[in-house]
Coordinates of C-alpha atoms in Angstrom, one line a residue:
Chain T
X11 CA -13.4 -10.1 -2.1
X12 CA -14.2 -7.5 -4.9
X13 CA -11.7 -5.2 -3.2
X14 CA -9.0 -7.9 -3.5
X15 CA -9.4 -8.2 -7.3
X16 CA -9.7 -4.4 -7.7
X17 CA -6.2 -4.0 -6.2
X18 CA -4.8 -7.0 -8.2
X19 CA -6.1 -5.5 -11.4
X20 CA -4.8 -2.0 -10.6
X21 CA -1.3 -3.4 -9.8
X22 CA -1.2 -5.5 -12.9
X23 CA -2.3 -2.4 -14.9
X24 CA 0.5 -0.3 -13.3
X25 CA 3.0 -3.0 -14.0
X26 CA 1.9 -3.3 -17.6
X27 CA 2.0 0.5 -18.2
X28 CA 5.3 1.0 -16.4
X29 CA 6.6 -2.0 -18.3
X30 CA 10.3 -2.8 -17.6
X31 CA 10.0 -4.2 -14.1
X32 CA 9.1 -7.7 -14.8
X33 CA 11.3 -7.9 -17.9
X34 CA 14.2 -6.7 -15.8
X35 CA 13.6 -9.4 -13.3
X36 CA 13.6 -12.1 -16.0
X37 CA 16.6 -10.6 -17.7
X38 CA 18.5 -10.6 -14.3
X39 CA 17.5 -14.2 -13.8
X40 CA 18.7 -15.3 -17.2
X41 CA 22.0 -13.3 -17.0
X42 CA 22.8 -14.5 -13.5
X43 CA 22.4 -18.1 -14.6
X44 CA 24.3 -17.6 -17.9
X45 CA 27.3 -16.3 -15.9
X46 CA 27.9 -19.7 -14.3
X47 CA 29.2 -21.5 -17.4
X48 CA 31.6 -18.7 -17.9
X49 CA 32.7 -18.9 -14.3
X50 CA 33.0 -22.6 -13.7
X51 CA 33.8 -23.7 -17.3
X52 CA 31.6 -25.5 -19.8
X53 CA 32.1 -29.1 -18.7
X54 CA 28.6 -30.6 -19.1
X55 CA 28.7 -32.9 -16.1
X56 CA 29.8 -30.0 -13.7
X57 CA 27.0 -27.8 -15.0
X58 CA 24.5 -30.6 -14.7
X59 CA 25.6 -31.1 -11.1
X60 CA 25.1 -27.5 -10.1
X61 CA 22.2 -26.6 -12.4
X62 CA 19.3 -26.9 -9.9
X63 CA 21.1 -25.0 -7.2
X64 CA 22.2 -22.2 -9.6
X65 CA 18.7 -21.8 -11.0
X66 CA 17.1 -21.8 -7.6
X67 CA 19.5 -19.2 -6.2
X68 CA 19.2 -17.0 -9.2
X69 CA 15.4 -17.2 -9.0
X70 CA 15.6 -16.3 -5.4
X71 CA 17.8 -13.2 -6.0
X72 CA 15.7 -12.1 -9.0
X73 CA 12.5 -12.3 -6.9
X74 CA 14.3 -10.3 -4.2
X75 CA 15.3 -7.6 -6.7
X76 CA 11.7 -6.5 -7.3
X77 CA 10.5 -6.7 -3.7
X78 CA 11.8 -3.4 -2.6
X79 CA 9.2 -1.6 -4.8
X80 CA 6.3 -3.7 -3.6
X81 CA 5.1 -1.2 -1.1
X82 CA 7.7 1.6 -1.4
X83 CA 6.1 3.6 -4.3
X84 CA 2.6 3.4 -2.8
X85 CA 4.0 4.5 0.5
X86 CA 5.8 7.5 -0.9
X87 CA 2.9 8.9 -3.0
X88 CA 0.3 8.4 -0.2
X89 CA -1.6 5.6 -1.8
X90 CA -0.7 3.1 0.9
X91 CA -2.0 5.4 3.6
X92 CA -5.3 5.7 1.7
X93 CA -5.5 1.9 1.2
X94 CA -5.2 1.6 5.0
X95 CA -8.2 3.9 5.2
X96 CA -10.6 1.9 3.0
X97 CA -13.3 -0.5 4.2
X98 CA -11.2 -3.3 2.9
X99 CA -9.0 -4.9 5.6
X100 CA -5.3 -4.1 5.2
X101 CA -4.4 -7.8 5.3
X102 CA -6.5 -8.2 2.1
X103 CA -4.7 -5.3 0.5
X104 CA -1.4 -6.8 1.3
X105 CA -2.5 -10.2 0.0
X106 CA -3.7 -8.6 -3.2
X107 CA -0.4 -6.8 -3.7
X108 CA 1.5 -10.1 -3.1
X109 CA -0.7 -11.8 -5.7
X110 CA 0.0 -9.1 -8.3
X111 CA 3.8 -9.3 -7.4
X112 CA 3.9 -13.0 -8.0
X113 CA 1.9 -12.7 -11.3
X114 CA 4.4 -10.1 -12.6
X115 CA 7.6 -11.7 -11.3
X116 CA 7.2 -15.3 -10.1
X117 CA 5.2 -16.4 -13.1
X118 CA 7.7 -14.9 -15.7
X119 CA 10.6 -16.6 -13.8
X120 CA 8.7 -19.9 -14.1
X121 CA 8.3 -19.5 -17.8
X122 CA 12.0 -18.8 -18.3
X123 CA 13.1 -21.8 -16.2
X124 CA 12.7 -24.6 -18.8
X125 CA 15.0 -22.7 -21.2
X126 CA 17.7 -22.2 -18.5
X127 CA 17.4 -25.8 -17.4
X128 CA 18.3 -26.9 -20.9
X129 CA 21.0 -24.3 -21.0
X130 CA 22.5 -25.7 -17.8
X131 CA 22.3 -29.3 -19.0
X132 CA 19.9 -30.3 -16.2
X133 CA 19.3 -34.1 -16.5
X134 CA 15.9 -34.8 -18.0
X135 CA 14.6 -36.6 -14.8
X136 CA 14.9 -33.3 -12.8
X137 CA 13.3 -31.1 -15.4
X138 CA 9.7 -31.1 -14.5
X139 CA 10.4 -31.4 -10.8
X140 CA 12.4 -28.1 -11.0
X141 CA 9.5 -26.4 -12.7
X142 CA 7.1 -27.8 -10.1
X143 CA 9.3 -26.8 -7.1
X144 CA 9.6 -23.2 -8.5
X145 CA 5.8 -23.2 -9.1
X146 CA 5.3 -24.0 -5.4
X147 CA 8.3 -22.1 -4.1
X148 CA 8.0 -18.7 -5.8
X149 CA 4.6 -17.8 -4.2
X150 CA 6.3 -18.5 -0.9
X151 CA 9.2 -16.2 -1.9
X152 CA 6.7 -13.4 -2.7
X153 CA 4.8 -14.0 0.6
X154 CA 7.8 -14.0 2.8
X155 CA 9.4 -11.1 1.0
X156 CA 6.4 -9.0 1.5
X157 CA 7.1 -8.9 5.3
X158 CA 10.6 -7.5 4.5
X159 CA 9.2 -5.1 2.0
X160 CA 6.8 -3.8 4.6
X161 CA 9.4 -3.6 7.4
X162 CA 11.8 -1.4 5.3
X163 CA 9.2 1.3 4.6
X164 CA 10.5 4.7 5.6
X165 CA 14.1 3.6 5.9
X166 CA 17.0 4.7 3.7
X167 CA 19.1 2.0 1.9
X168 CA 16.0 -0.2 2.2
X169 CA 17.2 -2.6 -0.6
X170 CA 20.3 -3.9 1.3
X171 CA 18.4 -4.1 4.6
X172 CA 15.7 -6.1 2.8
X173 CA 18.2 -8.7 1.6
X174 CA 19.6 -9.1 5.1
X175 CA 16.2 -9.5 6.6
X176 CA 14.7 -11.8 4.0
X177 CA 17.4 -14.0 2.5
X178 CA 17.9 -16.0 5.7
X179 CA 14.2 -16.7 5.7
X180 CA 14.4 -18.1 2.2
X181 CA 16.8 -20.9 3.2
X182 CA 14.2 -23.5 3.9
X183 CA 12.5 -23.0 0.6
X184 CA 15.8 -23.2 -1.2
X185 CA 16.9 -26.4 0.6
X186 CA 13.8 -28.3 -0.1
X187 CA 13.5 -26.9 -3.7
X188 CA 17.0 -28.0 -4.6
X189 CA 17.0 -31.3 -2.8
X190 CA 13.7 -32.3 -4.5
X191 CA 15.4 -31.8 -7.9
X192 CA 18.5 -33.7 -6.8
X193 CA 16.3 -36.5 -5.5
X194 CA 14.5 -36.8 -8.7
X195 CA 17.8 -37.0 -10.7
X196 CA 19.0 -39.8 -8.4
X197 CA 15.8 -41.6 -8.8
X198 CA 14.4 -41.1 -5.3
X199 CA 10.9 -40.1 -4.4
X200 CA 10.3 -36.4 -4.3
X201 CA 6.9 -36.4 -2.6
X202 CA 8.2 -35.6 0.9
X203 CA 10.1 -32.5 -0.4
X204 CA 7.2 -31.3 -2.4
X205 CA 4.8 -31.8 0.6
X206 CA 7.1 -29.8 2.9
X207 CA 7.3 -27.0 0.3
X208 CA 3.5 -27.0 0.0
X209 CA 3.4 -26.9 3.8
X210 CA 5.6 -23.8 3.9
X211 CA 3.3 -22.2 1.3
X212 CA 0.2 -23.0 3.3
X213 CA 1.8 -21.6 6.5
X214 CA 2.9 -18.5 4.7
X215 CA -0.5 -17.7 3.1
X216 CA -2.2 -16.5 6.2
X217 CA 0.8 -15.5 8.3
X218 CA 2.7 -13.2 5.8
X219 CA -0.2 -10.9 4.9
X220 CA -1.0 -10.6 8.6
X221 CA 2.6 -9.7 9.5
X222 CA 3.0 -7.4 6.5
X223 CA -0.1 -5.5 7.4
X224 CA 1.2 -5.1 10.9
X225 CA 4.5 -3.7 9.7
X226 CA 2.7 -1.3 7.3
X227 CA 0.5 0.0 10.2
X228 CA 3.7 0.7 12.1
X229 CA 5.3 2.5 9.2
X230 CA 2.1 4.7 8.7
X231 CA 2.3 5.8 12.4
X232 CA 5.5 7.6 11.9
Chain J
X7 CA -28.3 12.8 15.5
X8 CA -25.0 11.1 15.0
X9 CA -22.0 12.4 16.8
X10 CA -18.3 12.1 16.0
X11 CA -16.4 12.9 19.2
X12 CA -13.1 12.7 21.0
X13 CA -12.6 12.7 24.6
X14 CA -9.6 13.7 26.7
X15 CA -7.1 12.9 23.9
X16 CA -3.4 12.9 24.4
X17 CA -0.8 12.2 21.8
X18 CA 2.9 11.5 21.8
X19 CA 5.1 12.0 18.8
X20 CA 8.8 11.2 19.2
X21 CA 9.1 11.6 23.0
X22 CA 7.1 14.8 22.9
X23 CA 3.5 15.4 23.9
X24 CA 1.9 17.1 20.9
X25 CA -1.3 17.9 22.8
X26 CA -3.2 16.7 25.8
X27 CA -6.7 16.9 27.4
X28 CA -8.1 17.6 24.0
X29 CA -11.8 17.0 23.4
X30 CA -13.9 17.7 20.3
X31 CA -17.4 17.0 19.2
X32 CA -18.9 17.2 15.7
X33 CA -22.6 16.5 15.0
X34 CA -24.0 15.5 11.6
X35 CA -24.0 18.5 9.3
X36 CA -21.4 20.2 11.5
X37 CA -17.9 21.5 10.7
X38 CA -14.8 21.7 12.8
X39 CA -11.9 24.0 11.9
X40 CA -8.5 23.2 13.4
X41 CA -6.4 26.2 14.0
X42 CA -3.0 26.8 15.5
X43 CA 0.5 27.6 14.6
X44 CA 2.7 25.0 12.7
X45 CA 3.6 22.1 14.8
X46 CA 0.7 22.2 17.2
X47 CA -0.6 18.9 16.0
X48 CA -3.4 19.7 13.4
X49 CA -2.2 16.9 11.1
X50 CA -1.6 14.6 14.0
X51 CA -5.2 15.1 15.2
X52 CA -6.6 14.4 11.8
X53 CA -4.6 11.2 11.5
X54 CA -5.8 10.3 14.9
X55 CA -9.4 10.9 13.8
X56 CA -8.8 8.7 10.7
X57 CA -7.4 5.9 12.9
X58 CA -3.9 6.0 11.4
X59 CA -2.5 6.9 14.7
X60 CA -3.4 5.7 18.2
X61 CA -3.9 8.1 21.0
X62 CA -1.8 7.7 24.1
X63 CA -4.9 8.4 26.2
X64 CA -8.6 9.1 25.5
X65 CA -11.0 7.7 22.9
X66 CA -12.5 8.8 19.6
X67 CA -16.1 7.6 19.2
X68 CA -18.7 7.5 16.5
X69 CA -22.2 7.5 18.1
X70 CA -20.6 6.5 21.4
X71 CA -18.8 3.5 19.9
X72 CA -15.0 3.5 20.0
X73 CA -13.6 3.7 16.4
X74 CA -10.8 1.4 17.3
X75 CA -13.3 -1.5 17.8
X76 CA -14.4 -1.7 14.2
X77 CA -11.7 0.0 12.1
X78 CA -13.1 -1.1 8.7
X79 CA -16.5 0.3 9.6
X80 CA -14.9 3.6 10.5
X81 CA -12.9 3.6 7.3
X82 CA -16.1 3.1 5.3
X83 CA -17.6 6.3 6.7
X84 CA -14.6 8.6 6.2
X85 CA -12.6 10.3 3.5
X86 CA -9.2 11.5 4.3
X87 CA -7.2 14.1 2.3
X88 CA -3.6 14.3 3.4
X89 CA -0.5 16.0 2.1
X90 CA 0.1 13.5 -0.6
X91 CA -2.2 13.3 -3.6
X92 CA -1.9 9.6 -4.4
X93 CA -2.3 10.2 -8.1
X94 CA -0.6 7.4 -10.1
X95 CA 1.3 8.9 -13.0
X96 CA 0.5 6.1 -15.5
X97 CA -3.2 5.9 -14.8
X98 CA -5.7 8.3 -16.3
X99 CA -7.7 10.7 -14.1
X100 CA -10.8 8.5 -14.4
X101 CA -8.8 5.3 -13.6
X102 CA -7.3 7.0 -10.6
X103 CA -10.6 8.0 -9.2
X104 CA -12.6 4.9 -10.1
X105 CA -10.0 2.7 -8.4
X106 CA -10.6 4.3 -5.0
X107 CA -14.3 4.3 -5.6
X108 CA -14.3 0.6 -6.4
X109 CA -12.9 -0.2 -3.0
X110 CA -16.1 1.1 -1.4
X111 CA -19.5 -0.5 -1.6
X112 CA -21.5 2.6 -2.7
X113 CA -22.2 3.3 -6.3
X114 CA -19.6 5.8 -7.7
X115 CA -20.4 9.0 -9.6
X116 CA -17.2 9.6 -11.3
X117 CA -18.3 12.0 -14.1
X118 CA -20.2 14.1 -11.7
X119 CA -17.2 14.3 -9.4
X120 CA -15.0 15.4 -12.2
X121 CA -17.5 18.0 -13.3
X122 CA -17.7 19.4 -9.8
X123 CA -14.1 20.4 -9.9
X124 CA -14.0 21.4 -13.5
X125 CA -11.6 18.6 -14.6
X126 CA -14.0 16.6 -16.9
X127 CA -11.8 17.6 -19.8
X128 CA -8.9 15.8 -18.1
X129 CA -10.7 12.5 -17.8
X130 CA -8.5 10.5 -20.1
X131 CA -5.2 12.3 -19.3
X132 CA -2.6 10.3 -17.5
X133 CA -1.6 11.6 -14.0
X134 CA 2.0 12.4 -15.0
X135 CA 0.8 15.3 -17.2
X136 CA -1.1 17.0 -14.4
X137 CA 0.0 20.1 -12.5
X138 CA 0.1 20.2 -8.7
X139 CA -3.3 22.1 -8.7
X140 CA -4.9 19.6 -11.1
X141 CA -3.7 16.7 -9.0
X142 CA -5.3 18.4 -5.9
X143 CA -8.6 18.7 -7.8
X144 CA -8.4 15.0 -8.7
X145 CA -7.9 14.2 -5.0
X146 CA -10.9 16.3 -4.0
X147 CA -13.0 14.7 -6.8
X148 CA -12.0 11.3 -5.3
X149 CA -13.8 12.1 -2.1
X150 CA -17.0 13.2 -3.9
X151 CA -17.1 10.2 -6.2
X152 CA -18.2 7.9 -3.4
X153 CA -20.2 9.2 -0.4
X154 CA -18.8 9.1 3.1
X155 CA -20.1 10.8 6.2
X156 CA -16.9 12.3 7.6
X157 CA -14.4 14.4 5.5
X158 CA -11.0 14.9 7.1
X159 CA -9.2 17.5 5.2
X160 CA -5.6 18.3 5.9
X161 CA -4.8 21.6 4.2
X162 CA -7.2 20.9 1.3
X163 CA -6.5 24.2 -0.5
X164 CA -2.8 23.6 -1.1
X165 CA -2.0 24.5 -4.8
X166 CA -5.7 25.3 -5.6
X167 CA -6.6 28.4 -7.5
X168 CA -9.5 30.7 -6.6
X169 CA -11.9 28.9 -8.9
X170 CA -11.2 25.5 -7.3
X171 CA -11.6 27.0 -3.8
X172 CA -15.1 28.2 -4.8
X173 CA -15.9 24.7 -6.1
X174 CA -14.6 23.2 -2.8
X175 CA -16.8 25.6 -0.8
X176 CA -19.9 24.6 -2.8
X177 CA -19.1 20.9 -2.3
X178 CA -18.5 21.3 1.4
X179 CA -21.8 23.2 1.7
X180 CA -23.7 20.4 -0.2
X181 CA -22.0 17.7 1.9
X182 CA -23.0 19.4 5.1
X183 CA -26.6 19.9 3.8
X184 CA -26.8 16.1 3.3
X185 CA -25.8 15.6 7.0
X186 CA -22.1 15.0 6.4
X187 CA -19.4 16.5 8.6
X188 CA -16.2 18.3 7.7
X189 CA -13.1 18.5 9.9
X190 CA -10.4 20.6 8.3
X191 CA -7.2 22.2 9.0
X192 CA -6.6 25.2 6.8
X193 CA -5.6 28.8 6.8
X194 CA -7.7 29.7 3.8
X195 CA -11.3 30.6 3.8
X196 CA -13.3 27.6 2.6
X197 CA -16.8 28.5 3.5
X198 CA -16.6 27.3 7.1
X199 CA -17.5 30.7 8.6
X200 CA -20.1 29.0 10.9
X201 CA -17.8 26.2 11.9
X202 CA -16.7 25.5 15.4
X203 CA -13.1 26.4 15.9
X204 CA -10.7 24.2 17.8
X205 CA -7.5 26.1 18.6
X206 CA -4.8 23.5 19.3
X207 CA -2.6 26.1 20.9
X208 CA -4.8 25.8 24.0
X209 CA -3.9 22.1 24.5
X210 CA -0.1 22.4 24.5
X211 CA 1.5 21.3 27.7
X212 CA 3.9 23.7 29.3
X213 CA 7.4 22.4 29.8
X214 CA 7.1 21.9 33.6
X215 CA 3.7 20.2 33.4
X216 CA 5.1 17.7 30.8

């Protein structure tokens, strides 16, 4: 367990010293959402209608943006190879890197969400449900994305390939995230949606580090 | 006496047999020097010994137990130095070394390790300001900072100057005196004059046999 926190602390320190990365993710998120009023026009009821979907899709693409670098840099400078040769199981290493990724990208997205919800004229009833769905959903995005980030190691044009691999897998999270917010706005119960999202997260927690570690072992063999 | 050994190893890389029928044996305190022209599989054999690669055939064993059975235990008793230095540009030398030492259960001696390679004056310098030779010294200091029985060194002297090679010779001698084993592929003289030499040229398959 101490190995887990050692890696989380190191990745947070790297993110903090390299700066930029998490700011860029949040900046992308904000700009992508801000583009919609320009594109579809400023009518308040249209923005309110599409707000939850737009915020969710933008969050999903923003999370995607930073995933390529999750293992790539450590792979290139030999760190990943050394991490695979420590007494800490590789699955724990992957889980630690996912945790650090969520803390540096998912969490800032979550902080920016209320502001964007106001900006997009999201009805008040959906406000906290949107934040809650993102709080449950973004860890799933980091977890599922880690499989893709591990699979593209050693390939050129990894970023595009990563999107093709991972975006289809994000669809369930997106559907239940958006429909929970829409349900809350129409006054329906959102418990079922939130439980399914929590179920996706619980399933991803053990499976994704395991699959990611497998993919990294493959990449290190070449 | 513990024994690190490989028996009847055969390895494929990209549809080609790199070597076959290779056996090796290294006792505690022993040293094994891998020799052979480029492309004969020195690095491949070291990665095989580290457990990064799987052999097509044959087993590598520590004290008779296959290393593939308990990979984390095997990782805990080895240090691997590959071609890449794994020095993070934004972390200081001390932070770089202490991170790797913290992943191991043993108590780390970071200042001693820095002093052994004459880089204690670089302790607080970020990795991005280091030269290639200094990065190499950091990598070698990493393997001294926390003890492990097996050292797998793939061309450890790359970019090192004469002074650092003397330091490496002294550390290898001390490591072996404490019962450690060193398996290295190198063309430079690193004080392994008494080492057993494994010439990989002898294990190449001829075309018709392959």
